[in-house]
CSV table of C-alpha atoms and ligand atoms in Angstrom, one decimal:
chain,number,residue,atom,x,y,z
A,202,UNK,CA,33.0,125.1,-35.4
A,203,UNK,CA,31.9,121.7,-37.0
A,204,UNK,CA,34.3,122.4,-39.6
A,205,UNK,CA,37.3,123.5,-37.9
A,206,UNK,CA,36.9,119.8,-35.8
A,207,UNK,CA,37.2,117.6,-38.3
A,208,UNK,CA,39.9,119.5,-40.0
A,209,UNK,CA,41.5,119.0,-36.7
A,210,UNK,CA,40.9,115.3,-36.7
A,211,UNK,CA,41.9,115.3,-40.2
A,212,UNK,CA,45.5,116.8,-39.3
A,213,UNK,CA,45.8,114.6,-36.2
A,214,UNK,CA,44.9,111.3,-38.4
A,215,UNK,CA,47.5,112.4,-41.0
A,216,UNK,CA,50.2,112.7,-38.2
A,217,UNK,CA,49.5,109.6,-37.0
A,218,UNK,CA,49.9,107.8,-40.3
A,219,UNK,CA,53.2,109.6,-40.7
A,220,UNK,CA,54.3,108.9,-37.6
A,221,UNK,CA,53.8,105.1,-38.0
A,222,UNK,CA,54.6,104.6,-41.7
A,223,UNK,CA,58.3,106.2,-40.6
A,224,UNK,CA,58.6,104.0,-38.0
A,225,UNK,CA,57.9,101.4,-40.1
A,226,UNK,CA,60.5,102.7,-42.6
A,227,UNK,CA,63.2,102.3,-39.5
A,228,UNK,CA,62.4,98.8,-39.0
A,229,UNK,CA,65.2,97.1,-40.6
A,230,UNK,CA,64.5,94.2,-43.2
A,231,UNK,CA,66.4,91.1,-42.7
A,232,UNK,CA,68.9,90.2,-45.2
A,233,UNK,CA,67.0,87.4,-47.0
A,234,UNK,CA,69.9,84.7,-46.8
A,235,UNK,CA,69.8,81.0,-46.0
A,236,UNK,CA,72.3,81.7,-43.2
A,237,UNK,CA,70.2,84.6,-41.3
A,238,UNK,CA,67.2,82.3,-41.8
A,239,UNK,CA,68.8,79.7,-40.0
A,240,UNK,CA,70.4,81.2,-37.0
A,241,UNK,CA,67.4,83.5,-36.5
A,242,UNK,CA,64.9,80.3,-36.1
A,243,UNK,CA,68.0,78.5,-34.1
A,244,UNK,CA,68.1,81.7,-31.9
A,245,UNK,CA,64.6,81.2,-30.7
A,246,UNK,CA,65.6,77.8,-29.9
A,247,UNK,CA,66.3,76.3,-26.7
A,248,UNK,CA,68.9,74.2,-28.2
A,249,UNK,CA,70.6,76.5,-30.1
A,250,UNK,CA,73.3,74.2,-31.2
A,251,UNK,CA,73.6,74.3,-34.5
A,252,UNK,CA,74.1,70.8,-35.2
A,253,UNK,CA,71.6,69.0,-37.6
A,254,UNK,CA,72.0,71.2,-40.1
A,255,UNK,CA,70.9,68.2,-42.0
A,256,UNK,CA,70.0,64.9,-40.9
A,257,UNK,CA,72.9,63.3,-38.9
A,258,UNK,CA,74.6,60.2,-40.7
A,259,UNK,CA,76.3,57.1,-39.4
A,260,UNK,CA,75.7,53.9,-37.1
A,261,UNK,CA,74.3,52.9,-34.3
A,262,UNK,CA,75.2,49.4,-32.5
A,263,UNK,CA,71.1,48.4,-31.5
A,264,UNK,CA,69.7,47.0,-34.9
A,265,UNK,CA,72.5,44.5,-35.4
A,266,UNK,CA,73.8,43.8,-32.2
A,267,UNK,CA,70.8,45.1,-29.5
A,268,UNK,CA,72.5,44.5,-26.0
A,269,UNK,CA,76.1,42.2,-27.1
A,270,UNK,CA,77.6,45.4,-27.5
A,271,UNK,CA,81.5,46.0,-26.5
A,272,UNK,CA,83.9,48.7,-27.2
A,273,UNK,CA,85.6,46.1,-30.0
A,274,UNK,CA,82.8,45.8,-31.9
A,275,UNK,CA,82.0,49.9,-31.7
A,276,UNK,CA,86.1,50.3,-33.0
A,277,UNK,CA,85.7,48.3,-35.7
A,278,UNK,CA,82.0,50.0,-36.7
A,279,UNK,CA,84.4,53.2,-36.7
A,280,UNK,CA,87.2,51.4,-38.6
A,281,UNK,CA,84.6,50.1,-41.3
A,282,UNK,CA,83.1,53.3,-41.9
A,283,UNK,CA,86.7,54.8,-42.8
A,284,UNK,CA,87.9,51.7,-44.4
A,285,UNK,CA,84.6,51.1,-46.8
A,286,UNK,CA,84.8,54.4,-47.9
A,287,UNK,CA,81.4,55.6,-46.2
A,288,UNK,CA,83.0,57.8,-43.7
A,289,UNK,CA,83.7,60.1,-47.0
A,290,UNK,CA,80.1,60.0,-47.9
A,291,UNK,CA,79.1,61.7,-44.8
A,292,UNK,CA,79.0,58.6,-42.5
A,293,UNK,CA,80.1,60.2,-39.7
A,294,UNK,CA,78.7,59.3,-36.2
A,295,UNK,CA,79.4,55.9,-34.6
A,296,UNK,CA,77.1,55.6,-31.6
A,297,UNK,CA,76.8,53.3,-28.8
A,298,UNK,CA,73.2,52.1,-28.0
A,299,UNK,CA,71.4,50.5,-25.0
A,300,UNK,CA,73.8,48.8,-22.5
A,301,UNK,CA,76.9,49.8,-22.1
A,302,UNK,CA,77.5,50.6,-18.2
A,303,UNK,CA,76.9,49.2,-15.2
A,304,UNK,CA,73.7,48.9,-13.8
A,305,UNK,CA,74.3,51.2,-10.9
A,306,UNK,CA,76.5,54.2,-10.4
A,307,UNK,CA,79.6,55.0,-8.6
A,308,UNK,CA,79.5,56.4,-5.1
A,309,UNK,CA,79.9,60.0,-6.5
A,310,UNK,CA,76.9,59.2,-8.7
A,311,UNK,CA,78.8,59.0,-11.8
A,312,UNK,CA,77.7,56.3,-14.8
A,313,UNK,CA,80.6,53.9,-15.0
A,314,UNK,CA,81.2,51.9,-18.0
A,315,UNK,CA,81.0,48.4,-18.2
A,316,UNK,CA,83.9,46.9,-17.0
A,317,UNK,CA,83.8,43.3,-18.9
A,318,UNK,CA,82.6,44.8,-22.4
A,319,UNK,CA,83.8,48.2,-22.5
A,320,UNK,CA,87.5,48.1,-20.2
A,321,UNK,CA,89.4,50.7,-21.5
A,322,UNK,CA,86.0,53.2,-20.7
A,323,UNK,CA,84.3,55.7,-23.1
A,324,UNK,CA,86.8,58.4,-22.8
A,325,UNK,CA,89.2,56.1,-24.6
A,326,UNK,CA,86.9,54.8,-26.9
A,327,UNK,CA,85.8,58.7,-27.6
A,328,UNK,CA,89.5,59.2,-28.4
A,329,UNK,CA,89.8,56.1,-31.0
A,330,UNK,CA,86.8,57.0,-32.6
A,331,UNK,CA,88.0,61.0,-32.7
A,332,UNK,CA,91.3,59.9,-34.4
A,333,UNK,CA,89.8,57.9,-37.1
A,334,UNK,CA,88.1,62.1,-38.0
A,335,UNK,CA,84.6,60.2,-36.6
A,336,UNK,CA,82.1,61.2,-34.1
A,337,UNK,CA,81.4,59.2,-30.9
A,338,UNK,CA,77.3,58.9,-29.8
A,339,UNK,CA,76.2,57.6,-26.3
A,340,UNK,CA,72.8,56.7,-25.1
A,341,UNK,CA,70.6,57.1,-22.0
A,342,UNK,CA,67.1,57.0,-21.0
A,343,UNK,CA,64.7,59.5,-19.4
A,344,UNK,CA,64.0,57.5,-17.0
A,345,UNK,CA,65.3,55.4,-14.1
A,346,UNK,CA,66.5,52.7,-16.6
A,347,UNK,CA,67.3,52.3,-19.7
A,348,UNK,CA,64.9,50.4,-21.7
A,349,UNK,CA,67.3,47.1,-20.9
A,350,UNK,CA,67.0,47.5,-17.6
A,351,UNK,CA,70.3,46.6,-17.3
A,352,UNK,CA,71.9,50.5,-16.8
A,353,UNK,CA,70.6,53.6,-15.1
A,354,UNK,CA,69.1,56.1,-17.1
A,355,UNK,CA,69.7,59.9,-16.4
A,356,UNK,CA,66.2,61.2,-15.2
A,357,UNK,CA,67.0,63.1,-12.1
A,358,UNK,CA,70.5,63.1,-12.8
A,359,UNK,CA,70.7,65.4,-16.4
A,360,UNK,CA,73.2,67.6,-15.3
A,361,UNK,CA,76.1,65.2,-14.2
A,362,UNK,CA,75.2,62.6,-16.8
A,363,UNK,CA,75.4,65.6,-19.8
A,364,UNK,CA,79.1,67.2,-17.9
A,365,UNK,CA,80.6,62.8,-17.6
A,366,UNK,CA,79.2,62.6,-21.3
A,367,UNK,CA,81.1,66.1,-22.1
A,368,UNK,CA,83.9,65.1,-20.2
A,369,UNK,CA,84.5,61.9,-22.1
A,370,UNK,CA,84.4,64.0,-25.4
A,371,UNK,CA,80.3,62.4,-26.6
A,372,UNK,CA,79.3,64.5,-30.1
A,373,UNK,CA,75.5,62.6,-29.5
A,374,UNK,CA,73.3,61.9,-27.1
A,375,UNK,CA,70.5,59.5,-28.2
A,376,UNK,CA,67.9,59.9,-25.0
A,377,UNK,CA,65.1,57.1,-24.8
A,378,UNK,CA,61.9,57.0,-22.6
A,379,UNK,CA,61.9,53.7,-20.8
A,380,UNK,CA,61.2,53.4,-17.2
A,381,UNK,CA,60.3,56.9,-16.5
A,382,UNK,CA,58.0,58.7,-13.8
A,383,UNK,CA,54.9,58.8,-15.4
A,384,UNK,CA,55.6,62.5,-15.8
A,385,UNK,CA,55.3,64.5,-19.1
A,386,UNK,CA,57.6,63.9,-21.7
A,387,UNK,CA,57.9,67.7,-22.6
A,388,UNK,CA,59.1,68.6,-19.2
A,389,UNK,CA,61.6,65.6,-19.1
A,390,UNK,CA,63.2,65.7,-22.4
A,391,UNK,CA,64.0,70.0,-21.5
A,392,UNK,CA,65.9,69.1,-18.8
A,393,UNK,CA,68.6,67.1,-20.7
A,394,UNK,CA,68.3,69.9,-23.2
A,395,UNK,CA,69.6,72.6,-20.6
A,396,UNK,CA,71.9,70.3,-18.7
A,397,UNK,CA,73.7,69.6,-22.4
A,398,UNK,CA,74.1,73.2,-23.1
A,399,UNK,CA,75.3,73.6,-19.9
A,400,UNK,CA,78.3,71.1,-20.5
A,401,UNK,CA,79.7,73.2,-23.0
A,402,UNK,CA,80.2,71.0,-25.6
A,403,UNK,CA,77.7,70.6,-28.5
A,404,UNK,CA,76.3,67.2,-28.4
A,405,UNK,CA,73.8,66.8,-31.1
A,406,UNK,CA,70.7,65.6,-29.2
A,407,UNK,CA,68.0,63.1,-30.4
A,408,UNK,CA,65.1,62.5,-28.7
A,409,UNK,CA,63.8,58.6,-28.9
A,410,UNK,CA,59.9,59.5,-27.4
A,411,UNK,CA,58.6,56.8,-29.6
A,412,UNK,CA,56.0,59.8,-30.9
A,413,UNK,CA,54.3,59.2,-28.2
A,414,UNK,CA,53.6,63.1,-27.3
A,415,UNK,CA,53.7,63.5,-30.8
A,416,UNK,CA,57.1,65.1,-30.0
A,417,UNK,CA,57.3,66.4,-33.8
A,418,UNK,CA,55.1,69.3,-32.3
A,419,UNK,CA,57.6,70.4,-29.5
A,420,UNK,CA,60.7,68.9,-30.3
A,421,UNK,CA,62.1,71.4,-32.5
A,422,UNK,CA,62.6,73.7,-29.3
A,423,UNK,CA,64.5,70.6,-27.7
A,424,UNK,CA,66.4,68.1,-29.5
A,425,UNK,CA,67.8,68.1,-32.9
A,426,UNK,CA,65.9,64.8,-34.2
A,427,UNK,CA,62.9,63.1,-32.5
A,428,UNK,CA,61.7,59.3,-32.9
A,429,UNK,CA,57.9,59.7,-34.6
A,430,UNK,CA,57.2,56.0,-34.2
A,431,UNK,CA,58.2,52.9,-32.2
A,432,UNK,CA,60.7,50.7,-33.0
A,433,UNK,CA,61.4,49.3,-36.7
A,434,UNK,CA,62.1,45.7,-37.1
A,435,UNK,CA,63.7,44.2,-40.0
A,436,UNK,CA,60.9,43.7,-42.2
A,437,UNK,CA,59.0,45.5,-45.5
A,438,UNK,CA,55.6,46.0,-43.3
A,439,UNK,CA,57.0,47.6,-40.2
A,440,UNK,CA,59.6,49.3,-42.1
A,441,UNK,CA,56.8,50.7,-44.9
A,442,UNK,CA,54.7,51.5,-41.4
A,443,UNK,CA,57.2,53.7,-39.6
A,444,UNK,CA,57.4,55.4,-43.1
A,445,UNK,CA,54.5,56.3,-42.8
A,446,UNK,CA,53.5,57.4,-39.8
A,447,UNK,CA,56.5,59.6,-40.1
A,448,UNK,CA,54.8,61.3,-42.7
A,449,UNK,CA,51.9,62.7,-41.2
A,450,UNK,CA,54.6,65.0,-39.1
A,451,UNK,CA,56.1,66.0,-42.6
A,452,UNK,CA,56.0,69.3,-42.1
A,453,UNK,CA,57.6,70.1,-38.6
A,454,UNK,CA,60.6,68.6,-40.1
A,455,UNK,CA,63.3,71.4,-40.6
A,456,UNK,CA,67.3,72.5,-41.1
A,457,UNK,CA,68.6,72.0,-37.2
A,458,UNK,CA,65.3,69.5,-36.2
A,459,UNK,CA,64.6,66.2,-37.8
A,460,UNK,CA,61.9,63.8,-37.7
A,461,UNK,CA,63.4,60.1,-37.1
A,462,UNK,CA,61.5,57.5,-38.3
A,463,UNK,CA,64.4,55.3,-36.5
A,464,UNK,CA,67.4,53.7,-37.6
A,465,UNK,CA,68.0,52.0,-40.9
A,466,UNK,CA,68.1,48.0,-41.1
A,467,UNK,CA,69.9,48.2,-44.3
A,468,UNK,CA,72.0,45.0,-44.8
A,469,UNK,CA,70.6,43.4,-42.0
A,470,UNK,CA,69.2,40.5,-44.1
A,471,UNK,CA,65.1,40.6,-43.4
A,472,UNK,CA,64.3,42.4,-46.4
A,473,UNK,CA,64.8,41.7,-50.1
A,474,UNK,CA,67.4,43.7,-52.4
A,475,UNK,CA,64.3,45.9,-54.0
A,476,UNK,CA,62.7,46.1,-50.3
A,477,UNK,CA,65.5,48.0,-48.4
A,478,UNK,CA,65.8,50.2,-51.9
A,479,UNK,CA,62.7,51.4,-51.1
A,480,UNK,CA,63.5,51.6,-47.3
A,481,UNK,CA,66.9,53.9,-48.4
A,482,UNK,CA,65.2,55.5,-50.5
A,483,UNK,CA,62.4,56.4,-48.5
A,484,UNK,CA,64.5,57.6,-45.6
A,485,UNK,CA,67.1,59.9,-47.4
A,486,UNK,CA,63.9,61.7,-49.6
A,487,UNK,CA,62.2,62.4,-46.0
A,488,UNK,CA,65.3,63.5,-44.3
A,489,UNK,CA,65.3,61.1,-41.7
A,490,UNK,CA,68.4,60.4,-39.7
A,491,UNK,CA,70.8,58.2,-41.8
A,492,UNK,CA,71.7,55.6,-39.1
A,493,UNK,CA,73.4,52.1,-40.3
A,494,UNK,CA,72.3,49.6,-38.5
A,495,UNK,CA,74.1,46.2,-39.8
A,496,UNK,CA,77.6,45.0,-39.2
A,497,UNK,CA,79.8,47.2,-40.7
A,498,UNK,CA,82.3,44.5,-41.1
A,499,UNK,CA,80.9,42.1,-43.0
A,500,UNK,CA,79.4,44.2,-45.7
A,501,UNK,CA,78.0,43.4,-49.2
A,502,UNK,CA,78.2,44.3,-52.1
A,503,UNK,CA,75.1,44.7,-52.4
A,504,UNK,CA,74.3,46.8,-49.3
A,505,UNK,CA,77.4,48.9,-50.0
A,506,UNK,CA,76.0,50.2,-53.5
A,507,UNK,CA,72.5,51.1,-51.3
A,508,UNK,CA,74.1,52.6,-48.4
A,509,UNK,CA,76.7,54.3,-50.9
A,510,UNK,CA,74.6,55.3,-53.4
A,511,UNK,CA,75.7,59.4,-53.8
A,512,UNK,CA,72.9,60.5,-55.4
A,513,UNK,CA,70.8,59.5,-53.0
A,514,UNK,CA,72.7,61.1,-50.0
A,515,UNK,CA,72.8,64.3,-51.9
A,516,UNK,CA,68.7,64.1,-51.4
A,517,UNK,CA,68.9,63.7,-47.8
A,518,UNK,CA,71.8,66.0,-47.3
A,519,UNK,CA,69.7,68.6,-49.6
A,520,UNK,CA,70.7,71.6,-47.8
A,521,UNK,CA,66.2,72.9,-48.3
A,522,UNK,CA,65.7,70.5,-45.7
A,523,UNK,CA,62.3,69.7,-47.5
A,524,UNK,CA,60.9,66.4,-45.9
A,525,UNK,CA,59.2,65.0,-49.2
A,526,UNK,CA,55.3,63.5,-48.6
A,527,UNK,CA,53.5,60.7,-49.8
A,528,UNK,CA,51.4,62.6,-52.8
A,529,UNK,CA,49.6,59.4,-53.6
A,530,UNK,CA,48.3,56.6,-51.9
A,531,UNK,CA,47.3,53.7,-54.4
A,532,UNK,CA,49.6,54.2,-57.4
A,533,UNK,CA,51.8,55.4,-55.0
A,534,UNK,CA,54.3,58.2,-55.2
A,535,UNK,CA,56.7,60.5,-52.6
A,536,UNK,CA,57.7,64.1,-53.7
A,537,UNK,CA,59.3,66.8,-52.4
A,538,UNK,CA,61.4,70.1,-53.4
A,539,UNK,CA,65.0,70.3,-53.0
A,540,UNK,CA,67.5,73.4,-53.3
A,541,UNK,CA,67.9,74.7,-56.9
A,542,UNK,CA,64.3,74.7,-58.0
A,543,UNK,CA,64.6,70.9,-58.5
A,544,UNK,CA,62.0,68.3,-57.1
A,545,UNK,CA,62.6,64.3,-56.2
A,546,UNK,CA,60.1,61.6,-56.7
A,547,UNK,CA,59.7,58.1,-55.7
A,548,UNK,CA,56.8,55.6,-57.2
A,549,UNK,CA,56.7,52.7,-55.3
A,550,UNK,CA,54.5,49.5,-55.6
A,551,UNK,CA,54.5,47.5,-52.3
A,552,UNK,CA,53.0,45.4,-54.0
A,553,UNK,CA,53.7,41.4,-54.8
A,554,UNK,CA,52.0,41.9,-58.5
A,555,UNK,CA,53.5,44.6,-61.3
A,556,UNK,CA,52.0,47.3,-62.1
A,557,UNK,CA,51.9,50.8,-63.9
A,558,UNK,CA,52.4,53.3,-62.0
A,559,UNK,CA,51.9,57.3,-63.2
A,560,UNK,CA,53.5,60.4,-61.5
A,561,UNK,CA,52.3,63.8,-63.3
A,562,UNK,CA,53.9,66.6,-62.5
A,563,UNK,CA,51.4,68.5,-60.5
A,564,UNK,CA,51.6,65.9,-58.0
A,565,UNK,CA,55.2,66.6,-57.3
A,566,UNK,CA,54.4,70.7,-57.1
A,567,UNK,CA,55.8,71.1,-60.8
A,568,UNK,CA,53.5,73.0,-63.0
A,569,UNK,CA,52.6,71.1,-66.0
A,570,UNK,CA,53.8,71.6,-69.3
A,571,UNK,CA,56.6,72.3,-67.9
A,572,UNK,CA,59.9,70.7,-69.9
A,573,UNK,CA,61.7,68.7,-67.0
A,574,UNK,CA,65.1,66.9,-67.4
A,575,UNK,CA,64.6,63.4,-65.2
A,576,UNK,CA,67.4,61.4,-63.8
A,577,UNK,CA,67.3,58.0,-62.3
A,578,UNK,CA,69.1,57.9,-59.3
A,579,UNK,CA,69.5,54.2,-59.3
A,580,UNK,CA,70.0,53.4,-62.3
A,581,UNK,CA,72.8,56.1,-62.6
A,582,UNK,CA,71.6,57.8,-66.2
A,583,UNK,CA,69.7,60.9,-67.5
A,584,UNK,CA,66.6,59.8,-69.5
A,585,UNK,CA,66.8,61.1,-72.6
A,586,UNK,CA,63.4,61.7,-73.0
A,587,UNK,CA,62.4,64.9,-71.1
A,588,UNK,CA,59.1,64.8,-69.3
A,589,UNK,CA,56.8,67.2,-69.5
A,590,UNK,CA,52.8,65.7,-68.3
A,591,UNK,CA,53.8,63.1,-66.2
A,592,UNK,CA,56.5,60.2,-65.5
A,593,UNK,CA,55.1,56.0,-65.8
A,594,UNK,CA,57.4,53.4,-64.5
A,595,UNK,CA,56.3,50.0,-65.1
A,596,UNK,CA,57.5,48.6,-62.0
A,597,UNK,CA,57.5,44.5,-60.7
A,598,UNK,CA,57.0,43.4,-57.5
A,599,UNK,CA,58.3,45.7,-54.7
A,600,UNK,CA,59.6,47.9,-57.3
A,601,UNK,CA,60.4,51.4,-57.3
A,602,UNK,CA,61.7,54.5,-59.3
A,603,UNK,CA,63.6,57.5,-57.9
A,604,UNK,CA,63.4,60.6,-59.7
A,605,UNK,CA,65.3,64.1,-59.2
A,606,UNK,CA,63.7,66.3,-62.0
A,607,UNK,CA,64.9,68.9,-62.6
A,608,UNK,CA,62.8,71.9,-64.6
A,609,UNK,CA,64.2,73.0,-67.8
A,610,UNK,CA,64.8,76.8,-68.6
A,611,UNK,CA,61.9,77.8,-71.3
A,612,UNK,CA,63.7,78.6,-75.0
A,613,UNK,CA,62.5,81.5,-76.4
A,614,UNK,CA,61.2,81.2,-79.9
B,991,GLA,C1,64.1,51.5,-27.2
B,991,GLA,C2,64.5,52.3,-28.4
B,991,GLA,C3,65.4,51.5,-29.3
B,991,GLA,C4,66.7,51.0,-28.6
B,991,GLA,C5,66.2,50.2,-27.4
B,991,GLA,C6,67.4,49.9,-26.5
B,991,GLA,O1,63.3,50.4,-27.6
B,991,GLA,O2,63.4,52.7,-29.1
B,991,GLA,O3,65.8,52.2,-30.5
B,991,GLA,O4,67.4,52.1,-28.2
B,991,GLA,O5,65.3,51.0,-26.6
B,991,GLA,O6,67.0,49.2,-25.3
């Protein structure tokens, strides 16, 4: 009798297995391309929009010109992008930052542009910026105001503000967090979210929280970039600061959902040649946002080759999507992985005196030994000598070396 049970429960076990193991054999495997990958993680996504494939590049009108803004001076921010070339490099996006309507709305509720500075009104201006093949960004707050306090901002009114921006033909919303209701950001920021795929025209959508949620945690199912710190100013401390505090959310950052460690101050004037290197540098390896933020007509030299350099677009534009990390912290050093089984490095010293500073390989996730081809994205050249411990760059004051290394195929003997 004993015997005859667990023969029974023997057969009953084995069906079981079967049964499941064939299910299991039904459940399909997803094709293992970058595409499926993502649209299934957009999918799941509230703002499924499927902009921010990589960071977003272009200009925005605060860092150079905070409040004086008027539809003259966004034109010919669109008309320098074409006209310097930078449009071609991926320098797309001409946004319009804090200030530009009136401070209250119509009497259907509508936000009105400002009659002195912006005339013509924002559908026009959408329509110059369109026929020069660029992008038109708008900005509003989450609150009552906008941080100016000299406009209204869209809390309470998400839906009408996202179908007027829609209307007027806005690819970007930048949506800041001044004068709110003292309720939580995460329910706030959502709303715009819906209204804007509601309106029925993708708007990439970047959320300015100032990190103050730590919005790199819950963004992703929101906005397509989120600010991580407070504002930058045009200076190496605050600049290296924003840096990094942006790093400790390194790893939220994503194809489709960017951390922004705000805009760039790139040819602004507060920092040295070597300084906003580091700062251009810094932002493209981490795949921040690429946002100009000087006066597009009156450019440098200078900041044209730093703002222009290709090389160091293609990092940012990587389509991995890798945010690199700081790896070191004294004799500092940034890596991350890019597409291709290649890696990018950056030694900096923010330093006043020179120094040595040494990069092996392990610390950029390369195994050592390894033979690995290393070009200077600066300087322009392949080094001829091929690295395979580790990388030293004698570098002066506020110096810095950036790396893409690339590992060299084994030769069998
Ligand atoms: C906040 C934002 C800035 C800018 C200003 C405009 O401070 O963080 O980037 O948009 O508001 O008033």
């Amino acid at each position: 009798m004993e015997r005859k049970l667990t023969c029974c429960l023997l057969l009953i076990s084995l069906m079981v297995i079967g049964i499941t193991s064939s299910g299991a054999n039904m459940i399909k495997k997803p094709p293992n391309t970058k595409f499926h990958y993502y649209s299934e993680r957009l999918r799941r996504n509230l703002l499924a929009n499927t902009l921010g494939l990589t960071p977003p590049m272009g200009w925005n009108s605060w860092n150079h010109f905070n409040c004086n803004v008027n539809e003259t001076i966004i034109k010919d921010a669109a008309d320098g992008l074409v006209s310097s070339g930078l449009a071609q490099l991926g320098y797309t996006y001409v946004n319009i930052d804090d200030c530009w309507a009136e401070k209250v709305r119509d009497k259907n509720g509508n936000l009105v542009a400002r009659n002195t500075t912006f005339p013509s009104g924002i559908k026009a201006l959408a329509d110059y910026v369109h026929s020069r093949g660029l992008k038109l960004g708008i900005y509003s707050s989450a609150g009552f105001f906008t941080c100016s306090n000299t406009m209204p901002g869209s809390l309470g009114y998400e839906e009408q503000d996202a179908k007027t921006f829609a209307s007027w033909g806005i690819d970007y919303l930048k949506y800041d967090n001044c004068y709110n209701d003292g309720t939580n950001p995460t329910a706030r920021y959502p709303a715009m979210t819906r209204a804007l795929m509601k309106a029925g025209r993708p708007i990439y959508y970047s959320l300015c929280e100032w990190g103050d949620m730590h919005p790199a945690t819950w963004g992703f199912r929101v906005g397509n970039s989120w600010r991580t710190t407070g504002d930058i100013s045009d200076n190496f401390d605050t600049m290296m600061n924003r840096a990094d505090m942006n790093n400790m959310y390194a790893d939220y950052a994503r194809p489709g959902g960017w951390n922004d460690p705000d805009m760039l101050e790139v040819g602004n004037g507060g920092m040295t040649k070597d300084q906003y290197i580091i700062h251009f540098s810094l932002w493209a390896m981490v795949k921040s946002p690429l946002l100009l933020g000087c006066d597009l007509t009156n450019l440098t030299q200078e900041t044209l080759e730093i703002i222009g350099n290709k090389e160091v677009i293609a990092i940012n534009q990587d389509p991995l999507g890798v945010q690199a990390k700081k790896v070191r912290e004294d004799a500092e050093i940034w890596a991350g992985p890019l597409s291709g089984y290649r890696f990018v490095a950056l030694l900096v010293n923010r330093g006043t005196w020179s120094t040595n500073i040494t990069a092996h390989l392990e610390d950029i996730g390369i195994p050592p030994k390894t033979k690995v081809q290393v070009r200077d994205l600066w300087e322009h050249k392949t080094l001829e000598e091929t690295a395979t411990m580790n990388l030293t760059a004698s570098l002066g004051a506020y110096g810095s070396k950036m790396y893409l290394l690339t590992p060299l195929k084994e030769q069998s003997s």
